[in-house]
Coordinates of C-alpha atoms and ligand atoms in Angstrom, one line a residue:
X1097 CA 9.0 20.2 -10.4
X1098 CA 12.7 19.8 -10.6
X1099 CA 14.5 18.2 -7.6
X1100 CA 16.5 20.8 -6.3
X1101 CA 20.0 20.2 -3.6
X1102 CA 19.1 20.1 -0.5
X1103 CA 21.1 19.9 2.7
X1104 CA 19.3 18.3 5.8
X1105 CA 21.8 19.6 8.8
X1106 CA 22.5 18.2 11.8
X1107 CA 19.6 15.4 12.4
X1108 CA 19.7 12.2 14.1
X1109 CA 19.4 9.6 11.0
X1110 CA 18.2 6.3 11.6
X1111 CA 20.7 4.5 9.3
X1112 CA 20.5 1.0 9.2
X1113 CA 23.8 -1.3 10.2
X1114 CA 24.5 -4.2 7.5
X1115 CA 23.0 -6.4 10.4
X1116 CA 19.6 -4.2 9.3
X1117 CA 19.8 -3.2 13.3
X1118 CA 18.8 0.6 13.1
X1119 CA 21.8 3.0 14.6
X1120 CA 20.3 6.6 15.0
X1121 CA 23.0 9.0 14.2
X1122 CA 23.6 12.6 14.7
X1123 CA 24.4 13.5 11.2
X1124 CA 24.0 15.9 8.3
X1125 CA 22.2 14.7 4.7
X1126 CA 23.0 15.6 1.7
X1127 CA 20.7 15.3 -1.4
X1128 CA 21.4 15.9 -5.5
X1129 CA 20.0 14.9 -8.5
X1130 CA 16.8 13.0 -6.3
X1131 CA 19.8 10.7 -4.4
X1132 CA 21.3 10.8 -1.3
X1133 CA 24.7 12.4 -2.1
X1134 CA 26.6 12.1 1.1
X1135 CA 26.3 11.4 5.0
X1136 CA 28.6 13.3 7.2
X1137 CA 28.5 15.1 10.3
X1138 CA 30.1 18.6 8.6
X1139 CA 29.5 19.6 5.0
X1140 CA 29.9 22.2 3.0
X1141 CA 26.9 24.2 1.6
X1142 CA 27.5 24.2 -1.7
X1143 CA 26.0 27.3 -3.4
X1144 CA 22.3 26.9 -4.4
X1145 CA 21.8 24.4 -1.8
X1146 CA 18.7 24.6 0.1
X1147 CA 19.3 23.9 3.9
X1148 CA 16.6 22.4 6.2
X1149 CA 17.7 22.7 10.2
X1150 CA 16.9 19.8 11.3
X1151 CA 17.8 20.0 15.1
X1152 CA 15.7 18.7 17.2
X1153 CA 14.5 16.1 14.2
X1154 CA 14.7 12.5 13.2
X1155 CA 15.3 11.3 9.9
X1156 CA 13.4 8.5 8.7
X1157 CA 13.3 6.7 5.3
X1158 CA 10.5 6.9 3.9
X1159 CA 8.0 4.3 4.7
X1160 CA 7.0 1.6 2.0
X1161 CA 3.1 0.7 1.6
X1162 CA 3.0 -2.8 -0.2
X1163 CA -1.0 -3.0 -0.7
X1164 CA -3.2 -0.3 -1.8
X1165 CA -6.1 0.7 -3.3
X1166 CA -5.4 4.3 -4.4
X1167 CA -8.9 5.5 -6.0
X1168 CA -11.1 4.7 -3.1
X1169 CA -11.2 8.2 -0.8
X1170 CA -15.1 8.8 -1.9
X1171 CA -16.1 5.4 -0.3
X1172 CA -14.2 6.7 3.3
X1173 CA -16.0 5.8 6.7
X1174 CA -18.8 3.5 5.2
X1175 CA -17.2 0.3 5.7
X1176 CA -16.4 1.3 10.0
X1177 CA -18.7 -1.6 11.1
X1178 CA -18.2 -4.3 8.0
X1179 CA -17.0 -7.5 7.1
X1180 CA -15.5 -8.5 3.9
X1181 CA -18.8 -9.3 2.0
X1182 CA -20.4 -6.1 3.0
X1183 CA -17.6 -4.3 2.2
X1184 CA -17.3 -5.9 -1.5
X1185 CA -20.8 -4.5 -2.1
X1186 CA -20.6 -1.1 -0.6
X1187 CA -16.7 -0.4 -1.4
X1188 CA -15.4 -2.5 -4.4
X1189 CA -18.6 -2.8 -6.5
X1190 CA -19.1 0.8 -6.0
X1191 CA -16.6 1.8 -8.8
X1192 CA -20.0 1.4 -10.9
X1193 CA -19.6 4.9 -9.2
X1194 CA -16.4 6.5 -10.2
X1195 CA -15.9 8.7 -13.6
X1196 CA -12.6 8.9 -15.2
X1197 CA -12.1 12.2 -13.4
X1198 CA -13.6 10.9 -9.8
X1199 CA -11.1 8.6 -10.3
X1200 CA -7.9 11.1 -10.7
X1201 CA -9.2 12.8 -7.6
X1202 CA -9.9 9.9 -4.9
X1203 CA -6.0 8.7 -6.2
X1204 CA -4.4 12.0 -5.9
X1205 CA -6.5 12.3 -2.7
X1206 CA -5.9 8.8 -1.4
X1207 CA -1.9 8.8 -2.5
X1208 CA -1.4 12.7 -1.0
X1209 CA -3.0 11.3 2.5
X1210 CA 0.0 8.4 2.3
X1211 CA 2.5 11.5 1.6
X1212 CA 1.2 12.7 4.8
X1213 CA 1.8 10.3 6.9
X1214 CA 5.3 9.6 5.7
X1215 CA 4.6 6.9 3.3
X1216 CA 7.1 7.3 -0.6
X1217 CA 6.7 4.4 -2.1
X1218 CA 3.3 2.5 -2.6
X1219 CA 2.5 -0.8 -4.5
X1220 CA -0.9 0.1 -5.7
X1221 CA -3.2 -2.6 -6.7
X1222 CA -5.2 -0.9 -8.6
X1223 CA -8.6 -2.5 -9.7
X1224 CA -10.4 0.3 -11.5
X1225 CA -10.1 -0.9 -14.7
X1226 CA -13.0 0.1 -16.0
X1227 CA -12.0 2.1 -19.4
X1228 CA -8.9 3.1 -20.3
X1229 CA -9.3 6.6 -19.1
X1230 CA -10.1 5.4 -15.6
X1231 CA -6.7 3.7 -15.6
X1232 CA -5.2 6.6 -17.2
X1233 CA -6.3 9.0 -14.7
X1234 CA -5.6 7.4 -12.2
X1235 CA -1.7 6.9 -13.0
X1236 CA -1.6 10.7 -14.1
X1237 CA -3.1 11.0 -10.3
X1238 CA 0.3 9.0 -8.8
X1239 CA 2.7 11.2 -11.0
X1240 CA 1.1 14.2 -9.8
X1241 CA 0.7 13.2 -6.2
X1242 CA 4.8 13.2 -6.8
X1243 CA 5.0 9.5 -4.7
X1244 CA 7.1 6.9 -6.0
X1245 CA 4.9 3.6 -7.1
X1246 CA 4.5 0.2 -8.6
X1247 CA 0.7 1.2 -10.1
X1248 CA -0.4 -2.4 -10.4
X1249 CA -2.8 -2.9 -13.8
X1250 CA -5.8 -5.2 -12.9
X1251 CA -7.9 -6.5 -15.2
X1252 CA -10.8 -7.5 -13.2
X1253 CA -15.1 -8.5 -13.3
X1254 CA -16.9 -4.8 -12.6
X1255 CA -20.5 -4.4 -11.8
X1256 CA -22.2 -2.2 -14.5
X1257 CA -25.6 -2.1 -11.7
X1258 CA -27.3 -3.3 -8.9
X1259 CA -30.8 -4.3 -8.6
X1260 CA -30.3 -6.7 -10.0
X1261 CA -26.1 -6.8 -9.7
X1262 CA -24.9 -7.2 -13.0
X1263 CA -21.5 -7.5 -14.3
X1264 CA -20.0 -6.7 -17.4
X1265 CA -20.0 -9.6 -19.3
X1266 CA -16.5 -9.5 -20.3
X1267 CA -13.4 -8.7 -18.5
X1268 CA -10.8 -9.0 -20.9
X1269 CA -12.7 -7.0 -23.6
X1270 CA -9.9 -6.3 -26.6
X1271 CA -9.3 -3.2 -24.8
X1272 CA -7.8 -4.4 -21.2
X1273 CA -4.5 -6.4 -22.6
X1274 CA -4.4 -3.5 -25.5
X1275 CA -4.0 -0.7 -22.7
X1276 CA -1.8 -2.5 -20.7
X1277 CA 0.6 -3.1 -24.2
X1278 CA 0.6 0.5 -24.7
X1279 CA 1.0 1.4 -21.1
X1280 CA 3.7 -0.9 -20.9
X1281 CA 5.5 0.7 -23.5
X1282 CA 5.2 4.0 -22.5
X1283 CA 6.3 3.2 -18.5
X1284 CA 7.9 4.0 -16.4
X1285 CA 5.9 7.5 -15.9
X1286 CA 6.6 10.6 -13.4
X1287 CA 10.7 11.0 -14.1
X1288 CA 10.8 7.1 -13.2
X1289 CA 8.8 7.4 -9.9
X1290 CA 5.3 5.3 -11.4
X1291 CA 6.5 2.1 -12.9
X1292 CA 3.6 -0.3 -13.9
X1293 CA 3.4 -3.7 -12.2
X1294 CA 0.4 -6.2 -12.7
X1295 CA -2.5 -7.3 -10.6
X1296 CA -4.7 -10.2 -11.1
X1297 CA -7.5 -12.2 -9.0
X1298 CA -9.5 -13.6 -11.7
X1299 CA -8.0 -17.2 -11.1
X1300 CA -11.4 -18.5 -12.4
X1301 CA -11.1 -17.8 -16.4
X1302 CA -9.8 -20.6 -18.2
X1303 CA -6.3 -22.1 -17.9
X1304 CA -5.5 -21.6 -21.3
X1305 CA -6.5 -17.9 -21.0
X1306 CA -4.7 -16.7 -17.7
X1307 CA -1.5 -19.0 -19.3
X1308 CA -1.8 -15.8 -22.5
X1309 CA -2.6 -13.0 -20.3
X1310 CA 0.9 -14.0 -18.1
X1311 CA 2.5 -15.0 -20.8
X1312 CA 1.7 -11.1 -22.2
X1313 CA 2.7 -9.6 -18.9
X1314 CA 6.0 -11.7 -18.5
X1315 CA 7.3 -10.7 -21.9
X1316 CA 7.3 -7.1 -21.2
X1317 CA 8.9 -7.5 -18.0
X1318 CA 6.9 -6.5 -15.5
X1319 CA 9.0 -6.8 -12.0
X1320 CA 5.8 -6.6 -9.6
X1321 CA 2.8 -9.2 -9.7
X1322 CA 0.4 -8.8 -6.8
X1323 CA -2.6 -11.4 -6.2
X1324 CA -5.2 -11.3 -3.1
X1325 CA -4.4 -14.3 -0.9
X1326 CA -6.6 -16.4 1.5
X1327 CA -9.6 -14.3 1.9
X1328 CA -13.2 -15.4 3.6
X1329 CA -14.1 -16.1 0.2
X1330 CA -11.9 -20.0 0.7
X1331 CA -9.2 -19.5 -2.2
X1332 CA -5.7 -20.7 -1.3
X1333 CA -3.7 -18.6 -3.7
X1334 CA -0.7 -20.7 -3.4
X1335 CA -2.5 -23.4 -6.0
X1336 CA -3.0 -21.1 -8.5
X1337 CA 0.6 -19.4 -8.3
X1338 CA 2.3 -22.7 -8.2
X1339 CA 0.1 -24.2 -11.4
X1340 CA 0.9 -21.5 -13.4
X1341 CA 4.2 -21.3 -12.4
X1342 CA 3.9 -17.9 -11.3
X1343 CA 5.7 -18.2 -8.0
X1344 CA 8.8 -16.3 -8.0
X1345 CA 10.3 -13.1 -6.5
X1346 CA 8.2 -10.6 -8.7
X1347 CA 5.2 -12.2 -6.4
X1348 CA 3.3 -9.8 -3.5
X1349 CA 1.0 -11.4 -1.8
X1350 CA -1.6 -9.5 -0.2
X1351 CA -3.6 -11.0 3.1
X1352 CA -1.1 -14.6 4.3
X1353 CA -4.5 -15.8 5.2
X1354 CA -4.3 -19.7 6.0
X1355 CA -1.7 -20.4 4.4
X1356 CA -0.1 -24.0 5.2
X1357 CA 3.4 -24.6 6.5
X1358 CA 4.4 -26.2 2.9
X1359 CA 2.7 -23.3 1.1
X1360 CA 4.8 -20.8 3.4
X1361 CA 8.3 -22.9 2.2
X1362 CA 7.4 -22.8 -1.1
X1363 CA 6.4 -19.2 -0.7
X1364 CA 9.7 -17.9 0.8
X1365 CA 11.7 -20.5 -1.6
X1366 CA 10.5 -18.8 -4.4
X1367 CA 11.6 -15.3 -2.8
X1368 CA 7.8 -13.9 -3.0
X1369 CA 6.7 -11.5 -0.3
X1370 CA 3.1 -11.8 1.5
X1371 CA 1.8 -8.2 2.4
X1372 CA 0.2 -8.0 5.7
X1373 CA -2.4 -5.2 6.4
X1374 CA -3.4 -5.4 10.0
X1375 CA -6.4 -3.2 10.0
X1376 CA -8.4 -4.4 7.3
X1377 CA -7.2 -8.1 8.5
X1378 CA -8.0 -7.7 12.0
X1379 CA -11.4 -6.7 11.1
X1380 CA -12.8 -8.4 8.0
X1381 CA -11.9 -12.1 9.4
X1382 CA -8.7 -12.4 7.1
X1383 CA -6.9 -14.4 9.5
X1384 CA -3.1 -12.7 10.0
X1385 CA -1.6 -10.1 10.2
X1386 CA 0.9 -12.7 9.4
X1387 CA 3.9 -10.3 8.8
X1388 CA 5.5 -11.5 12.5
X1389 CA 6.4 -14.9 13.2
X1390 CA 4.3 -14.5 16.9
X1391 CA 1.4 -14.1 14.3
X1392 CA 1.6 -18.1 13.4
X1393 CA 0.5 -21.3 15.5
X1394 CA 1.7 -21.6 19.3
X1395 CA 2.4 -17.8 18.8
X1396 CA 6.0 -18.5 16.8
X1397 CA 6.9 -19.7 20.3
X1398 CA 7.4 -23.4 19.7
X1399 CA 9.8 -23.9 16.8
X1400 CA 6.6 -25.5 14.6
X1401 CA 5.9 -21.7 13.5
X1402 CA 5.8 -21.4 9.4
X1403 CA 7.1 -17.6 10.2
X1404 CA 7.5 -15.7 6.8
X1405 CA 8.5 -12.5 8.8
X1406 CA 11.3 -12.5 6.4
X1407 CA 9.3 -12.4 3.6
X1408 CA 6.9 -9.9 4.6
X1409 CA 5.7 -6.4 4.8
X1410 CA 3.2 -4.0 5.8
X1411 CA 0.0 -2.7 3.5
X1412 CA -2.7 -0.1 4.5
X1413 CA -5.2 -2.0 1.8
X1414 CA -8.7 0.5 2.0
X1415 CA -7.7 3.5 2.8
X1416 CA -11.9 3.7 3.3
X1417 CA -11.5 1.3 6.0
X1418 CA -8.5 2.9 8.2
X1419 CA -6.0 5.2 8.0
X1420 CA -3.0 5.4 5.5
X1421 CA -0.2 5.3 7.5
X1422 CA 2.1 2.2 7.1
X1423 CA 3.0 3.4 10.8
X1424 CA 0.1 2.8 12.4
X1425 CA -0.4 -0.7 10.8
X1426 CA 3.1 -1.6 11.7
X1427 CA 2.0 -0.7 14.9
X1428 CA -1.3 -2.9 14.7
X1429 CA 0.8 -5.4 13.8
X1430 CA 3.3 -5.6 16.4
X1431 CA 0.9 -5.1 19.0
X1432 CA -1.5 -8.1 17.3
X1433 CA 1.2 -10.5 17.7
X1434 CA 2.4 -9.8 21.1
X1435 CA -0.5 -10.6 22.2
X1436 CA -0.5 -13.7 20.0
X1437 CA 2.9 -14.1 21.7
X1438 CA 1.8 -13.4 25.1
X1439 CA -2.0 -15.2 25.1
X1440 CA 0.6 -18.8 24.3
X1441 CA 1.8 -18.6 27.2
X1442 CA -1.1 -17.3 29.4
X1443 CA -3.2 -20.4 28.1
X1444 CA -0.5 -22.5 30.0
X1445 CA -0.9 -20.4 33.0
X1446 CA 2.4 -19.3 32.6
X1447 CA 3.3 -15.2 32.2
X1448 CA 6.5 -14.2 29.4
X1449 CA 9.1 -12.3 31.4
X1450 CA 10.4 -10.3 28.0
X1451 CA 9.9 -9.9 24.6
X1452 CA 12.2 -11.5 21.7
X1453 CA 13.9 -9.7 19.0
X1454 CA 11.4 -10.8 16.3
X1455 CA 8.6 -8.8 18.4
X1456 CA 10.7 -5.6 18.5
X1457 CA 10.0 -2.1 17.4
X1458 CA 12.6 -2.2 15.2
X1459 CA 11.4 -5.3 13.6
X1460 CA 8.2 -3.6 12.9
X1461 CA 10.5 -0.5 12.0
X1462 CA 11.8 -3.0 9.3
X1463 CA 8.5 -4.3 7.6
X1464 CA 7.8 -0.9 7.0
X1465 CA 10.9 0.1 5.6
X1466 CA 13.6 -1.8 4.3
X1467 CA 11.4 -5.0 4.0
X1468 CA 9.0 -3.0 1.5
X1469 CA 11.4 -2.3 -0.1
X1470 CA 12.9 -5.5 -0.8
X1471 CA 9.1 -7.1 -1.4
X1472 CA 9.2 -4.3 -4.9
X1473 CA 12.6 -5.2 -5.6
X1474 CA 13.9 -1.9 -5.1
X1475 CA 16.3 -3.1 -1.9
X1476 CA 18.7 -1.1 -3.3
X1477 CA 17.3 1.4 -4.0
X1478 CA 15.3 2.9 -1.4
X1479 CA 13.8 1.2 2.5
X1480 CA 16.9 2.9 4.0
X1481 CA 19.4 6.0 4.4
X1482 CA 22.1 5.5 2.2
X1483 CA 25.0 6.9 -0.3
X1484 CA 23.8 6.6 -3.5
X1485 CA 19.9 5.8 -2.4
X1486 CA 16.7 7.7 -4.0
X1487 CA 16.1 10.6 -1.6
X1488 CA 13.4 9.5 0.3
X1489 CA 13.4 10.8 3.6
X1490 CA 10.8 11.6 6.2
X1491 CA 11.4 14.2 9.2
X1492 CA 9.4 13.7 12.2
X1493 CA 9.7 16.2 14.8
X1494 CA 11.4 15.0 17.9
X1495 CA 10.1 17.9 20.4
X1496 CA 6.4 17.8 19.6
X1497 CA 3.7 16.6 22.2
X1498 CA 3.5 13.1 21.1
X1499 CA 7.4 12.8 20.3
X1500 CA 9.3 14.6 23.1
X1501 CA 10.7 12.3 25.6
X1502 CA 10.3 9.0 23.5
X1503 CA 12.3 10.9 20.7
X1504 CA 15.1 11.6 22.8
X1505 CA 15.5 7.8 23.9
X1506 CA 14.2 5.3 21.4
X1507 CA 13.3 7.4 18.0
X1508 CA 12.5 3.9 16.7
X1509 CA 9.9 3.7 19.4
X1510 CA 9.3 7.3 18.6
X1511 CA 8.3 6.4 15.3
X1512 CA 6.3 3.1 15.9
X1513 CA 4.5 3.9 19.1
X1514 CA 3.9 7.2 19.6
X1515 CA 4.0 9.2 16.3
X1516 CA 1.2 10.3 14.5
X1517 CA 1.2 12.1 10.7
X1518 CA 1.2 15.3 13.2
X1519 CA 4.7 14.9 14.1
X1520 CA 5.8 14.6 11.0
X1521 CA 7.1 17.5 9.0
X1522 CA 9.0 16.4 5.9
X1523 CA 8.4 14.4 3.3
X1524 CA 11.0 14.5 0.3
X1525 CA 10.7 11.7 -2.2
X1526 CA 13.1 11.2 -4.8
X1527 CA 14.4 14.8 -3.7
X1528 CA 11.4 16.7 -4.1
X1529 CA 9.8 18.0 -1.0
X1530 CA 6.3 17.3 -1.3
X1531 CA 5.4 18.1 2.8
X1532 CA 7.1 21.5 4.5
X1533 CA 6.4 22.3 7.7
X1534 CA 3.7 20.1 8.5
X1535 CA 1.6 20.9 5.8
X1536 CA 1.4 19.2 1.7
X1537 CA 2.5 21.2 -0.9
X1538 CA 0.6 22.2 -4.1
X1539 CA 1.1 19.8 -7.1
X1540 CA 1.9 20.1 -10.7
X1541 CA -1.1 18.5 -12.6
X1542 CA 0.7 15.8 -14.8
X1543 CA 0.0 17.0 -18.5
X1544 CA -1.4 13.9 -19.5
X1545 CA -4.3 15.3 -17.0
X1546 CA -4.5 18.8 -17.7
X1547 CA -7.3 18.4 -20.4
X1548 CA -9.7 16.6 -17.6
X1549 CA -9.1 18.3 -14.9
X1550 CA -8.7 21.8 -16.1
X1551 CA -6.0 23.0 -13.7
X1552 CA -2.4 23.3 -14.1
X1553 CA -2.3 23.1 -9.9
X1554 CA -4.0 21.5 -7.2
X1555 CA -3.4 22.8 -3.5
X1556 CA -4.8 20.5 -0.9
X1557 CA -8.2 22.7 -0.2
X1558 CA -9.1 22.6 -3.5
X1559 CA -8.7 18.8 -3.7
X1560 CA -10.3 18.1 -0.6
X1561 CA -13.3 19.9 -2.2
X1562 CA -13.4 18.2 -5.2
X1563 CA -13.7 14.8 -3.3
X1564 CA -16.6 16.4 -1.0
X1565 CA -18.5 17.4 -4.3
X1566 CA -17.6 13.9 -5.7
X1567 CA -18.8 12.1 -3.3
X1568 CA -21.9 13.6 -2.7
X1569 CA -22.6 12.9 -6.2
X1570 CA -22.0 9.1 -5.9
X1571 CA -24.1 9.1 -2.2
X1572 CA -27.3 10.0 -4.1
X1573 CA -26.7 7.4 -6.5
X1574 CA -25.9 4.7 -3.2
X1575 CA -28.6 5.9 -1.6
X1576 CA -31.4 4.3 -4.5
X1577 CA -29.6 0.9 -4.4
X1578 CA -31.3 -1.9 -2.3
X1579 CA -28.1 -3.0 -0.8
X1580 CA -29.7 -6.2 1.5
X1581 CA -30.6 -7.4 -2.1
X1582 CA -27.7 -6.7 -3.7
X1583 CA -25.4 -8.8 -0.8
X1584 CA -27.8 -11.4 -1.6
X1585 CA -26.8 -11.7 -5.1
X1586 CA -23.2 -11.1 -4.7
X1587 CA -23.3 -15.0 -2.4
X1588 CA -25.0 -16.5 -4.9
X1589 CA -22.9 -14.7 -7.9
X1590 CA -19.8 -15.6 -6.0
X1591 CA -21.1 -19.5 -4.8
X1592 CA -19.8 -18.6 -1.3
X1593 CA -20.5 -21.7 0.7
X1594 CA -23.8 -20.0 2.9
X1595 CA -23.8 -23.0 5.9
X1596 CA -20.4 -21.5 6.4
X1597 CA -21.8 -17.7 6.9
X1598 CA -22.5 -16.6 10.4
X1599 CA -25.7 -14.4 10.8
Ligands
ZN2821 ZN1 -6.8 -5.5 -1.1

């Protein structure tokens, strides 16, 4: 699909200042060659160009998702009422599940919802290595999706059944480290827009053996490393990271968790970014979201806050826990810490007469934006409107029933508070328009897919029937495991600490 010129006339364009303060600005957009070409009130349609109206609309940048988990659409709305444990057996484990081809269509299903909802860049942490067809797939699934992403390789421990859970006995079989070589080599995929970044949680292998496997990744230059942080399960990530001397700016953290105060100034020394993802936090007792200062001790109130708002940014995480907009978890967010904020001062039976800066729309405006992007290194690339920046761009529409009025005053506020992935009707990413009027657009099959998949293109209908048939497939499979048996095992498999467990 080749990116055509297009002119996006006479919007109001939230550009940021070099203050990173957000100045909305009646203005006209133009795109070429996938960049943004030139910002002026009048220009000239130059011949070919394809012109959007955008009256009556805001322009966005698109929004950036730091922590996903792409191939999990089958496994939607089972995990409404779990914690983390529960949700490790009936979400995680449950690749056993997935074939290659599953695989392609809960990504491309999982990475068009994000398109959606206005999201263009995603760091994807993708654990579902389980051959090196699933992995394929699935990045042949983000290049055909058409979204710009770091598609994080994880080698990881998979269960091959339940009853009793078993695992594959190896993880790094000769085949993981050999596919990520070749993939290496091959990257970046998609005209540029899927680069390959690494994940890895297996901090229990020996020393010597994660030392090779980094060493591996580090020599062909991989620019995004993401790790899950402080989880219910007691690891403090920072230990690891700063004994293997892993702990620089090519770092995401996902899930702050309880992270100390000298673990935070190491973290934001080092330049590494946490990844907050307010839904699944809020719910699966992950401590955080820790992306706003309020979020710390004394509700960043007292000057003894660790705040890493700096170093932070927003994630969606399980897209079969919650929704995946980046909006609505920036708005989760905000609204979590305000009330971190707000319940400091109510314990002291005193009430907070405004709001500070840190605690702003805007500010959660920025985690979603130009804080993403700085957390994948891209800062100057996209997170913002721009001369010279990839064309992604998201138009919302200021006069529908959600918008109007809040649109007009505060599109910031618009966008944070009041928008849903109703309201918005435009999603271009890297110049390509991949939502028109409200609705996604067909996709080109990537070729590397063709010969699984069978179609040359997808159109939303036929995708959203693939993943009914899928899943209903892998529910009959669900439905013989003895899942109260197979929690059991996964606390003793995983020595979780059961005194600490509340019933
Ligand atoms: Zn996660």
């Amino acid at each position: 699909m080749a990116s055509n010129s297009i002119l996006l006339k006479n919007g109001v364009a939230l550009i940021h200042d070099a203050n990173d303060h957000v100045v909305p600005t009646k203005t006209s957009i133009l795109i070429e060659h996938g960049k943004i070409a030139k910002i002026a009130q009048e220009i000239a349609v130059p011949e070919g160009v394809e012109v959007l109206d955008c009256t009556n609309k805001i322009l966005s940048p698109g929004f950036v998702d730091t922590h996903r988990h792409g191939w999990q659409t089958q496994l939607k709305g089972r995990h409404a009422n779990q914690q983390l444990l529960e949700y490790m057996v009936h979400g995680f484990l449950q690749s056993v599940q997935f074939s290659p081809e599953d695989v392609f269509y809960g990504q491309l299903a999982g990475m068009l919802e994000s398109i959606a909802a206005g999201t263009t860049t995603v760091v994807d942490h993708a654990h579902i290595t389980r051959s090196p067809d699933h992995v394929k797939l699935a990045i042949a699934a983000n290049v055909s999706a058409g979204i710009r992403s770091v598609f994080c390789y994880a080698p990881m421990m998979f269960a091959t059944k339940f009853n009793p859970l078993t695992f594959h006995e190896n993880p790094f079989e000769d085949w993981v480290m050999r596919t990520f070589d070749e993939l290496a080599d091959s990257a970046p995929f998609g005209d540029g827009r899927v680069k390959l970044g690494f994940a890895f949680d297996l901090w229990f292998l020996p020393a010597e053996m994660i030392s090779g496997i980094f060493a591996q990744v580090k020599a062909k230059g991989i620019k995004t490393i993401t790790c899950h942080g402080n989880t219910a399960l007691g690891l403090n990530i920072m230990q690891p990271l700063t004994n293997f001397g892993l702990l620089n700016e090519s770092i995401i953290i996902s899930h702050g968790g309880a992270l100390a105060e000298a673990d935070a100034q190491l973290l934001k020394a080092a330049g590494a970014f946490v990844s907050s993802t307010p839904s699944t936090e809020l719910q699966m007792a992950m401590h955080g979201p820790y992306c706003f200062d309020a979020a710390y001790k004394d509700g960043g109130v007292t000057g003894n806050s660790i705040g890493l708002q700096d170093n932070a940014a927003l994630g969606v995480d399980c897209h079969a826990c919650n929704a995946g907009s980046i909006i609505a978890e920036a708005k989760l967010g905000l609204q979590s810490a305000r009330n971190q904020y707000n319940e400091y001062y109510l314990k002291q039976d005193k009430v907070p007469s405004s709001l500070p800066e840190s605690l702003s729309v805007e500010a959660a405006f920025n985690l979603a934006t130009v804080k993403g992007a700085e957390a994948t290194n891209m800062r100057n690339e996209i997170g913002r409107i721009a001369e010279g920046y990839k064309a992604d761009l998201v138009v919302f529409d200021a006069m529908s029933p959600s918008m109007v009025g809040a649109a007009q005053h505060d599109p910031v506020a618009a966008i944070i508070l009041h928008s849903s992935p109703a309201d918005i009707d435009t999603v271009i990413i890297d110049g390509i328009v991949r939502k028109k009027d409200g609705k996604l657009l067909p996709v080109r099959v990537d070729e590397s897919a063709k010969r699984a998949v069978g179609k040359d293109v997808l159109d939303w209908t036929s995708i959203s029937k693939e993943i009914v048939t899928s899943r209903e497939k892998m529910q009959k499979d669900m439905d013989m495991i003895d899942f109260g048996e197979a929690y059991a095992s996964l606390i003793k498999l995983f020595q979780v600490d059961e005194t600490k467990l509340v019933v």
